[in-house]
CSV table of C-alpha atoms in Angstrom, one decimal:
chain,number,residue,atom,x,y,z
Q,1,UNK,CA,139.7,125.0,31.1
Q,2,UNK,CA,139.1,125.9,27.2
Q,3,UNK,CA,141.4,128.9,25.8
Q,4,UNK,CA,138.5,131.4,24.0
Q,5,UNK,CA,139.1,130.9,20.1
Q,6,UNK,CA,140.3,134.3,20.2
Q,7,UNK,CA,143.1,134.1,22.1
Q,8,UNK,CA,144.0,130.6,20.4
Q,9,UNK,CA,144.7,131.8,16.8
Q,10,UNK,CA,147.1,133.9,18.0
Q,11,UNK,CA,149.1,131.7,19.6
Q,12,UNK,CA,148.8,129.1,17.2
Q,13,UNK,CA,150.2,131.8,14.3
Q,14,UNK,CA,153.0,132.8,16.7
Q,15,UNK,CA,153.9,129.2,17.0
Q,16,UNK,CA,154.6,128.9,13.6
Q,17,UNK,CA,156.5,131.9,13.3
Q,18,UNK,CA,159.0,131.0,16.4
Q,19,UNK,CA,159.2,127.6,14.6
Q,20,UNK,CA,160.1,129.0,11.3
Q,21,UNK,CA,162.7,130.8,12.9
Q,22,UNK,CA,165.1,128.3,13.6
Q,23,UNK,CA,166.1,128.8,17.0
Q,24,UNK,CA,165.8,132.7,17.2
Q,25,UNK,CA,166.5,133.5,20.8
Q,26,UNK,CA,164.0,136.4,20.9
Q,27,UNK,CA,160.6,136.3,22.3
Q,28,UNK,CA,157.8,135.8,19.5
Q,29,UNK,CA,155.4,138.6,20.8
Q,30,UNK,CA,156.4,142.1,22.4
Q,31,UNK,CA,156.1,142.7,26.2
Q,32,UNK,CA,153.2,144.2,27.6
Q,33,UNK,CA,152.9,147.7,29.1
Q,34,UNK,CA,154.4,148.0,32.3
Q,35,UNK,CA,151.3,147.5,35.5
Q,36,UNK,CA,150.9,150.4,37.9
Q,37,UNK,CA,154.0,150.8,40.7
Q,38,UNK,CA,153.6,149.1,43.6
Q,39,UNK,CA,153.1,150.9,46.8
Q,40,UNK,CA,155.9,151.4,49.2
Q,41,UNK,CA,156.3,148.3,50.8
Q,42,UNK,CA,154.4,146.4,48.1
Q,43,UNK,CA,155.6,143.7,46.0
Q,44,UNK,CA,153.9,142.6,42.7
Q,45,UNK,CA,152.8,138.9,42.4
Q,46,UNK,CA,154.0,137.1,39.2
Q,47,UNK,CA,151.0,137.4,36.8
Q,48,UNK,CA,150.1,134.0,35.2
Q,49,UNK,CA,149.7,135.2,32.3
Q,50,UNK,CA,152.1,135.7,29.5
Q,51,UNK,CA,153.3,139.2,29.4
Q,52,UNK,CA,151.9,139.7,26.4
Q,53,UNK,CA,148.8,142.0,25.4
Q,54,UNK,CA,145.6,140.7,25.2
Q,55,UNK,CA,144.6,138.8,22.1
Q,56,UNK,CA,148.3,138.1,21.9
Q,57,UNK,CA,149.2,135.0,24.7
Q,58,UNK,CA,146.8,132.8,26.3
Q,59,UNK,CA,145.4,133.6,29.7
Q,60,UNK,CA,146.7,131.1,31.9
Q,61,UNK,CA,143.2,130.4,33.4
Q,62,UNK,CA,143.9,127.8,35.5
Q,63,UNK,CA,147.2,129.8,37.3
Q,64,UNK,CA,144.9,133.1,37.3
Q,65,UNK,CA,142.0,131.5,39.1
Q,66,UNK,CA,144.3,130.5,41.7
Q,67,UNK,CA,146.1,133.6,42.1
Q,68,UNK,CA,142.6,135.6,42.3
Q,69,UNK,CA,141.9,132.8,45.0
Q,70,UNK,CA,145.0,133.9,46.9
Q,71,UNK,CA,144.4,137.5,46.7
Q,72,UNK,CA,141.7,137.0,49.2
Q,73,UNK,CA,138.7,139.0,49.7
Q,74,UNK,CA,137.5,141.7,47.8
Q,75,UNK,CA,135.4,143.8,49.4
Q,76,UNK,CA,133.3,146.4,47.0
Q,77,UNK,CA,130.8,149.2,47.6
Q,78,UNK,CA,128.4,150.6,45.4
Q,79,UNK,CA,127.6,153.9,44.3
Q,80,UNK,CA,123.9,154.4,44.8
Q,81,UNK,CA,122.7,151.4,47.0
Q,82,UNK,CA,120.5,148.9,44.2
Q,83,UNK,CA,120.1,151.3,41.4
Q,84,UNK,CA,119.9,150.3,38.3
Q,85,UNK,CA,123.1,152.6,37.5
Q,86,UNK,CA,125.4,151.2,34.6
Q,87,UNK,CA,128.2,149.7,36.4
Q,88,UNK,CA,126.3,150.0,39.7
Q,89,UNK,CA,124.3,147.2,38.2
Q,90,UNK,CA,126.7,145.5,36.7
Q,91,UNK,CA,128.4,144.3,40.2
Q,92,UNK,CA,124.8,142.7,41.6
Q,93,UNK,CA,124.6,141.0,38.7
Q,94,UNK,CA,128.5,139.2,38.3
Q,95,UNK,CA,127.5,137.9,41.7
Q,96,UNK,CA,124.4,137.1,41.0
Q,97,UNK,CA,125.1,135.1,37.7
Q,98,UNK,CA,128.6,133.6,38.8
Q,99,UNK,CA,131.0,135.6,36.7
Q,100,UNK,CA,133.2,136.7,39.7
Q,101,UNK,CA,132.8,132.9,40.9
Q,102,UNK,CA,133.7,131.4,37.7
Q,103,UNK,CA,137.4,133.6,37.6
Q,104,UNK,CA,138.1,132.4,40.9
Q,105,UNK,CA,137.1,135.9,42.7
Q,106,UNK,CA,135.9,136.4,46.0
Q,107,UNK,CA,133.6,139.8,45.7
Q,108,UNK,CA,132.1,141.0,48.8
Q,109,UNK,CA,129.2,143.8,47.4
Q,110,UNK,CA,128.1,146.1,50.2
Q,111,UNK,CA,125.3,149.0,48.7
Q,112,UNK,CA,126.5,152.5,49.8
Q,113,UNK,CA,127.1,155.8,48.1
Q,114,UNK,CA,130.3,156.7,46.3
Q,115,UNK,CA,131.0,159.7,49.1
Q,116,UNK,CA,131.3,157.0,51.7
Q,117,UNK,CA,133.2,154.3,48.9
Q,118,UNK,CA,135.5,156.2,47.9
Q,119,UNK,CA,136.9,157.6,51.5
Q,120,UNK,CA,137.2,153.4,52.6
Q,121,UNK,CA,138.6,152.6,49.4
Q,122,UNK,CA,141.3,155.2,50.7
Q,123,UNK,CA,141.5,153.7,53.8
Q,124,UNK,CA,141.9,150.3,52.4
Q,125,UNK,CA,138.8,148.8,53.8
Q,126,UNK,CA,137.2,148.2,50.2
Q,127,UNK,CA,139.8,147.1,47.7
Q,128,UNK,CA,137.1,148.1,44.7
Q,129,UNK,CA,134.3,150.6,44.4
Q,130,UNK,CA,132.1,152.2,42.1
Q,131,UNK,CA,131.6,155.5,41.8
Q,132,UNK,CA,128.9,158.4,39.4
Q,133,UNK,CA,131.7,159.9,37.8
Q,134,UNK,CA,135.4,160.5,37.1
Q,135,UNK,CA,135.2,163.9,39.1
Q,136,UNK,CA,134.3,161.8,42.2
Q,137,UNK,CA,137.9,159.6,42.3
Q,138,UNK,CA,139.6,162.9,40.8
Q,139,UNK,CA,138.8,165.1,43.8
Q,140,UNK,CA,139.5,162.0,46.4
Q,141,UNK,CA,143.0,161.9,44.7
Q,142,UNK,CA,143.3,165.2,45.2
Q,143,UNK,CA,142.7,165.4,49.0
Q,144,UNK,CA,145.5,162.5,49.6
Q,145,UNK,CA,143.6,159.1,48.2
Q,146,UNK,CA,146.0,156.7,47.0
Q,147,UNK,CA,143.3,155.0,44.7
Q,148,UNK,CA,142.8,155.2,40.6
Q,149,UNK,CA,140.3,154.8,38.4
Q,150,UNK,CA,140.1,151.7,36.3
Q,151,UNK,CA,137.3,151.6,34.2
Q,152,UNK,CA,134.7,154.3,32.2
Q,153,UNK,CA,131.6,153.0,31.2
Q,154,UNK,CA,130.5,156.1,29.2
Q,155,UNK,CA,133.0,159.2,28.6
Q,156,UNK,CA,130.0,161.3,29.0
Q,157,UNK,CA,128.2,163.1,31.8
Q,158,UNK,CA,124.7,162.2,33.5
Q,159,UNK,CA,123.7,165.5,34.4
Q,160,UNK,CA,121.6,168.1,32.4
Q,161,UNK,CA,120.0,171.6,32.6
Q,162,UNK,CA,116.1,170.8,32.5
Q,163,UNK,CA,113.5,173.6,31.5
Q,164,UNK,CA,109.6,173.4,30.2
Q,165,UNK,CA,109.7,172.6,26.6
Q,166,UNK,CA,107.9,175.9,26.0
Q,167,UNK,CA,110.8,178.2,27.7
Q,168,UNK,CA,112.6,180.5,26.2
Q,169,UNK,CA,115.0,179.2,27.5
Q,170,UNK,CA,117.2,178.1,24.1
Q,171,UNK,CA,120.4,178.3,25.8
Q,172,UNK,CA,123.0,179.1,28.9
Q,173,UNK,CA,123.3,182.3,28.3
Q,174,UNK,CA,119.4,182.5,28.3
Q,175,UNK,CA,119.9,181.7,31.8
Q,176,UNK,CA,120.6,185.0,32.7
Q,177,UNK,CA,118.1,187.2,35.1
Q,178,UNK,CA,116.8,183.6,35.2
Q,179,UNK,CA,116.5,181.3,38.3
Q,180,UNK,CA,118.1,177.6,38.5
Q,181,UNK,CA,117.6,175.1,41.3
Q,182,UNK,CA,120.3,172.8,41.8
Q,183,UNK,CA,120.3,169.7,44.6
Q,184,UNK,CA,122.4,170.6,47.6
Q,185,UNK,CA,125.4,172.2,45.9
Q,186,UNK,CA,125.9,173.6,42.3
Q,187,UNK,CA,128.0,170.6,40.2
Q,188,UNK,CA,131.4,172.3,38.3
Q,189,UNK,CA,130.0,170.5,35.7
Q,190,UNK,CA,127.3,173.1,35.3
Q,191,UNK,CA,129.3,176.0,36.4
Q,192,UNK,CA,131.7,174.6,33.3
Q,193,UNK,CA,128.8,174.7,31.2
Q,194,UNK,CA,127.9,178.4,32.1
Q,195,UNK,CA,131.8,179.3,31.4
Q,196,UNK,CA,131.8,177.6,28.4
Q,197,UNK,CA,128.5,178.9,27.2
Q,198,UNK,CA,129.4,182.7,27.4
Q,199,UNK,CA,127.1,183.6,30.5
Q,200,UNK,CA,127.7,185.8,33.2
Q,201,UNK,CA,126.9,183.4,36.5
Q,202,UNK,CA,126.7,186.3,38.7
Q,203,UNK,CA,123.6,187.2,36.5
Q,204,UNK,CA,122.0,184.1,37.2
Q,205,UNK,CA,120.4,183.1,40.4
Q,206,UNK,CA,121.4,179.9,41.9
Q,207,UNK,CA,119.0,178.2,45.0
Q,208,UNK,CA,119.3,174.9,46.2
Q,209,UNK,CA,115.7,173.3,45.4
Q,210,UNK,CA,116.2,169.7,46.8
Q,211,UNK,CA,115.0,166.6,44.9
Q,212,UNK,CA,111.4,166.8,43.6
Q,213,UNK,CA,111.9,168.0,39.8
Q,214,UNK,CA,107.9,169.4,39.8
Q,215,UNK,CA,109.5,172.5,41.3
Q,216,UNK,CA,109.8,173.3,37.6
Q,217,UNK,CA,106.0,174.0,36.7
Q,218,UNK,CA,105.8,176.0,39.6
Q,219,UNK,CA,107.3,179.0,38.9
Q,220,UNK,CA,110.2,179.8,41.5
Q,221,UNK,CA,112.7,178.4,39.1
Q,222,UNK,CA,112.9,178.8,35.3
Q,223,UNK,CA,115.6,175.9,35.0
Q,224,UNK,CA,116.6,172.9,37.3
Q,225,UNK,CA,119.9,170.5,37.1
Q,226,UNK,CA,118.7,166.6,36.7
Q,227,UNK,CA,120.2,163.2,36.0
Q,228,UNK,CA,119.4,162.6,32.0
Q,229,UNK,CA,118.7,158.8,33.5
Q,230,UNK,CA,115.9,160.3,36.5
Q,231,UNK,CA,113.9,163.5,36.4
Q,232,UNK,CA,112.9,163.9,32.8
Q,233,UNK,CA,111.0,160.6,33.1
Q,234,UNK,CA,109.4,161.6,36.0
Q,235,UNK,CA,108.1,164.8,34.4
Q,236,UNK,CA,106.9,163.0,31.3
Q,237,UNK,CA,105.0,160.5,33.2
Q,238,UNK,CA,103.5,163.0,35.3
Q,239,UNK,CA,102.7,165.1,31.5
Q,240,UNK,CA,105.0,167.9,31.7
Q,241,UNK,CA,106.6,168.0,28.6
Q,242,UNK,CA,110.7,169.2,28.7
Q,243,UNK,CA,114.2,170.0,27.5
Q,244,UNK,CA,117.2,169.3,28.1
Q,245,UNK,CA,120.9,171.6,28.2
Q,246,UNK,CA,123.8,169.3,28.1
Q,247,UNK,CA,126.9,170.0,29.4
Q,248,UNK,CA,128.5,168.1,26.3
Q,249,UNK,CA,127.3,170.7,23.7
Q,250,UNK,CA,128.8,173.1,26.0
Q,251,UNK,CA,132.8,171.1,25.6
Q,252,UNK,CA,132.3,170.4,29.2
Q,253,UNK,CA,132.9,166.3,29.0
Q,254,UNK,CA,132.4,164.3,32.0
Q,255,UNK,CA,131.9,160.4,32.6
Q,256,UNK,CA,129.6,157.9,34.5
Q,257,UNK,CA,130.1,154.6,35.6
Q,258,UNK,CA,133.4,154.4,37.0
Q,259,UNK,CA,135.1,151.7,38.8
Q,260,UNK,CA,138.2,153.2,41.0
Q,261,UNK,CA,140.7,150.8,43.1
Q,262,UNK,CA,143.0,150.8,45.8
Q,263,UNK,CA,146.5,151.5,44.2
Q,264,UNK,CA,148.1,148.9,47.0
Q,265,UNK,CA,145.8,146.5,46.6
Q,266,UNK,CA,146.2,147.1,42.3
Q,267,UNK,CA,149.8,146.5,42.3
Q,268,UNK,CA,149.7,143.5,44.3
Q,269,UNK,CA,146.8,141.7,42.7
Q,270,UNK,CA,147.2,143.1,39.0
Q,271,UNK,CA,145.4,140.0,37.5
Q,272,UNK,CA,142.3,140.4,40.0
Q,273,UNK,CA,141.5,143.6,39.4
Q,274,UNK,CA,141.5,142.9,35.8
Q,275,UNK,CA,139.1,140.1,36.4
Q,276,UNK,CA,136.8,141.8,38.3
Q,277,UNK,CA,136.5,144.4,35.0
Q,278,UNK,CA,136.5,141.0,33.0
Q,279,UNK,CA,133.2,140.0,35.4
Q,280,UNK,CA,131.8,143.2,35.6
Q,281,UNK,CA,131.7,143.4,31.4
Q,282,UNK,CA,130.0,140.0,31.3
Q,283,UNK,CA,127.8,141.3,33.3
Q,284,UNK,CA,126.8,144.1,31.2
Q,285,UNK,CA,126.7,142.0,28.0
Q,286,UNK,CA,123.9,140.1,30.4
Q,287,UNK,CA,122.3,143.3,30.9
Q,288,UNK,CA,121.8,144.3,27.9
Q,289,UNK,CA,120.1,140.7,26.8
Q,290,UNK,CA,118.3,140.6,30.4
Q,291,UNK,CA,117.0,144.3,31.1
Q,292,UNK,CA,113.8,142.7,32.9
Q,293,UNK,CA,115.3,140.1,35.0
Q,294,UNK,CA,117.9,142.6,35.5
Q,295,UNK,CA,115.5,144.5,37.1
Q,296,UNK,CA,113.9,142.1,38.7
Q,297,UNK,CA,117.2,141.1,40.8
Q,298,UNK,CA,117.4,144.6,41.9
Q,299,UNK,CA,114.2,144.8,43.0
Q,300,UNK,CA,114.5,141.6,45.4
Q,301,UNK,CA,117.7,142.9,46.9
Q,302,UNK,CA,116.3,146.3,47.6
Q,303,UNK,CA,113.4,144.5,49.3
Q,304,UNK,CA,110.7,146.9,49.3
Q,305,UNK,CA,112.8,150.2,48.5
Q,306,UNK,CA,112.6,150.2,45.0
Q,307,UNK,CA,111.0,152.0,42.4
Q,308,UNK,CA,110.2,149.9,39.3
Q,309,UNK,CA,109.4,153.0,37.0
Q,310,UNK,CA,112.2,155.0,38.0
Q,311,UNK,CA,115.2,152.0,38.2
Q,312,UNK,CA,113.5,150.7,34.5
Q,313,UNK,CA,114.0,154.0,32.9
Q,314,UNK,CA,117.6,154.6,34.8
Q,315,UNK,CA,118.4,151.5,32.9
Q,316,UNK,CA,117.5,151.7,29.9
Q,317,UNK,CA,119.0,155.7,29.5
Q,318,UNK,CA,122.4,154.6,30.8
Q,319,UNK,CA,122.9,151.8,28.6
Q,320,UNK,CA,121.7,153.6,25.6
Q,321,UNK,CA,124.1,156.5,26.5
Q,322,UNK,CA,127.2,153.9,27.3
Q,323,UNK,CA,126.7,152.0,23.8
Q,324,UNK,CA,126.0,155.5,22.5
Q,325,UNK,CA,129.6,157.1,23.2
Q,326,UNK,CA,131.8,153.6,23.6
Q,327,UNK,CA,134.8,154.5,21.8
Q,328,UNK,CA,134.8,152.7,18.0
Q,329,UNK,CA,137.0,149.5,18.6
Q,330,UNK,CA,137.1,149.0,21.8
Q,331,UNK,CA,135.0,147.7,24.2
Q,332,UNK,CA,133.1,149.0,27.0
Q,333,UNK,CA,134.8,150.8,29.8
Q,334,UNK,CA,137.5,151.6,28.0
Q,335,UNK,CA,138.9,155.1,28.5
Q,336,UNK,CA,141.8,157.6,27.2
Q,337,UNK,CA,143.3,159.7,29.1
Q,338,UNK,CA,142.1,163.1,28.0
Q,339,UNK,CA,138.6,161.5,28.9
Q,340,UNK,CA,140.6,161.5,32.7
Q,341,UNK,CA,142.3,164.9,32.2
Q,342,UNK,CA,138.9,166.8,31.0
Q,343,UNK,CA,137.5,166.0,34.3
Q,344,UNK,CA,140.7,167.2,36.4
Q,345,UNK,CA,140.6,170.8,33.9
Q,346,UNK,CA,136.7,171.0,34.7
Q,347,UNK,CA,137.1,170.9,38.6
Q,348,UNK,CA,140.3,173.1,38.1
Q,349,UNK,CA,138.4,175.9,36.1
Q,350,UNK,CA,135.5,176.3,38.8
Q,351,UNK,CA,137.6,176.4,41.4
Q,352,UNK,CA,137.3,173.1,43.2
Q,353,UNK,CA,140.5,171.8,42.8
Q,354,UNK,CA,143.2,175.1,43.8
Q,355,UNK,CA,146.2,172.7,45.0
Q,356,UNK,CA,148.9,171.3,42.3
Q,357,UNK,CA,147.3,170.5,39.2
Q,358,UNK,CA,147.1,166.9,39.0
Q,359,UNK,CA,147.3,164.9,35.7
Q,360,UNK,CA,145.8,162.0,34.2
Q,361,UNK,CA,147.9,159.5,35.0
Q,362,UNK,CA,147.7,160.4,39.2
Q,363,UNK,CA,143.9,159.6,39.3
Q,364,UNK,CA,143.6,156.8,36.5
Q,365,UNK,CA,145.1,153.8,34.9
Q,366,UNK,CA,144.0,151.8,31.9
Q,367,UNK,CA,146.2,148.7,32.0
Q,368,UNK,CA,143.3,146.6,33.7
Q,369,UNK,CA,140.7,147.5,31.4
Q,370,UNK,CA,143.0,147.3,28.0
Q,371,UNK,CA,143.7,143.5,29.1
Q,372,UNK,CA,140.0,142.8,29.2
Q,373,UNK,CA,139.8,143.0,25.2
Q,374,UNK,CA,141.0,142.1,22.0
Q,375,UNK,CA,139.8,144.8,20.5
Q,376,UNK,CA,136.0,145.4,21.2
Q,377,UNK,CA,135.7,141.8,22.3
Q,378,UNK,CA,135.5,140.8,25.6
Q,379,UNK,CA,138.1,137.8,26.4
Q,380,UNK,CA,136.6,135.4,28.7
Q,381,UNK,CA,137.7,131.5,29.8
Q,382,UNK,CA,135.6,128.7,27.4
């Protein structure tokens, strides 16, 4: 198998040097940042790659498939069944187009939410899984899950505070004396966004209003929380014209799109989790030149449960909100970790975490996803 020409230039330069000088006993390139600790009772297998960063030393690719070939099955859940969620996606369609096959990766997709993912990732049933935001893994961490998250596909929030374009709504703090429906619980996203913002929460009413965002025109709410990527298309193709609060104006910084895996699993098969984040990136640059047939493929595997409106739209917001906030020079998925630790302050400030503060590097670890890239180019086997 052919090196990718950006991984070759390297090598050939740092060929040169070692040859220039003269029997220097040192290694020509620096070693790479140490993987995540291996579980008690776990024992890391030798990576075939060079130690070496990416972009740095050639990949191997030959000794990689076969150790992703003898890591076995991986078994991955999704976070919302066959939506079209970034990431979500991106898994359906590695499969579909061979990029798990092709890096010698046994993927085993079962549709689910991230509620049920992220408790038999835990377990160890699922080795990967998806899940709507960072706050999801953060708060499984925090109740004794020995799982991490790998990969960001936006370092900003899907959820908004929706209101009739015509409201008076301007801002939180308009929200007092005012009524807001939120879906099942109130997010500590929002209840961020209302600290941040200045208002006084007990001065605004809170009821839970379910899932049909038309509620809004009817008068027992003045303002309703919403996925950016759902309900304001609905209302606009229904002709109610509206506005959106984000929780980003506010400081309050989330993420969507994340990818979280089993720390044992992790530390035994380093080199396949990064190569599912190498398969699920070619998938997205797919994606992005396939958004139709994209959507066609979900639309087959749902068989019959689909919505082509509502999955079209989810698309195209989440991929124009990911390219929108990628981090200059690096490539998609790619995360820091303040991105990690704004998520832990966020559920720590409203209350839903009240054990030890946790920090950033308990609920997330970057070494798969820095491998993935030279910079903001993906490295893939040609």
């Amino acid at each position: 198998m052919k090196w990718s020409k950006k991984i070759a230039l390297p090598i050939v330069l740092c060929m040169m040097m070692v040859m220039a000088a003269c029997g220097n006993n040192e290694s020509a390139g620096p070693a790479s940042p140490p993987g995540p600790a291996a579980s008690a009772g776990a024992s890391a297998a030798p990576s075939p790659e060079a130690s070496a960063p990416a972009g740095e030393a050639a990949i191997d690719w030959d000794a990689r498939i076969a150790a992703n070939k003898a890591a076995g099955e991986i078994n991955f859940m999704t976070s919302f069944n066959y939506s079209a969620s970034v990431a979500n996606v991106n898994a359906w369609v590695a499969e579909e187009q061979g990029f798990f096959k092709e890096l010698g990766l046994d993927v085993k997709i079962q549709p689910g939410l991230d509620a049920d993912g992220m408790k038999l990732l835990a377990a160890g049933r699922l080795q990967i899984a998806h899940a709507g935001s960072g706050s999801v893994v953060v708060q499984a961490v925090a109740n004794g899950a020995d799982i991490k998250g790998v990969s960001v596909m936006a370092p900003v929030g899907l959820g908004a505070i929706m209101v009739p374009e015509d409201s008076d709504i301007q801002d939180v703090k308009d929200l007092e004396g005012k009524t807001i429906g939120y879906k099942g619980a109130m997010s500590a996203n929002f209840l961020a966004m209302f600290q941040q913002g200045g208002a006084d929460i007990s001065k605004i009413k809170q009821v839970s209003v379910g899932f049909d965002p038309t509620i809004l025109n009817t008068g027992d709410v003045d303002a309703i929380t919403v996925f950016k990527s759902n309900e304001p298309a609905t209302m606009e193709r229904q002709g109610f014209k509206v506005r959106l609060l984000n929780p980003e104006d506010y400081g309050v910084k989330s993420s969507f799109g994340v990818m979280a895996a089993n720390s044992g699993f992790a530390a035994k098969n380093p080199g396949a989790v990064e190569d599912f984040l190498r398969a699920i990136m070619k998938a997205h640059e797919w994606i992005l030149a396939n958004p139709e047939a994209t959507i066609q493929l979900l639309e087959k595997k749902a068989e019959g449960n689909f919505s082509l409106e509502v999955e079209t739209n989810r698309l195209k917001v989440e991929t124009g909100l990911a390219a929108a906030s990628k981090y200059e020079g690096h490539g998609i998925g790619w995360f820091t970790p303040e991105q990690w630790q704004s998520e832990i302050d966020i559920l720590t400030s409203t209350g839903v975490l009240t054990q030890t503060a946790l920090t950033a590097d308990q609920v997330s670890d970057s070494s798969y996803i820095s491998k993935v890239y030279d910079g903001d180019q993906l490295i893939w086997p040609e």
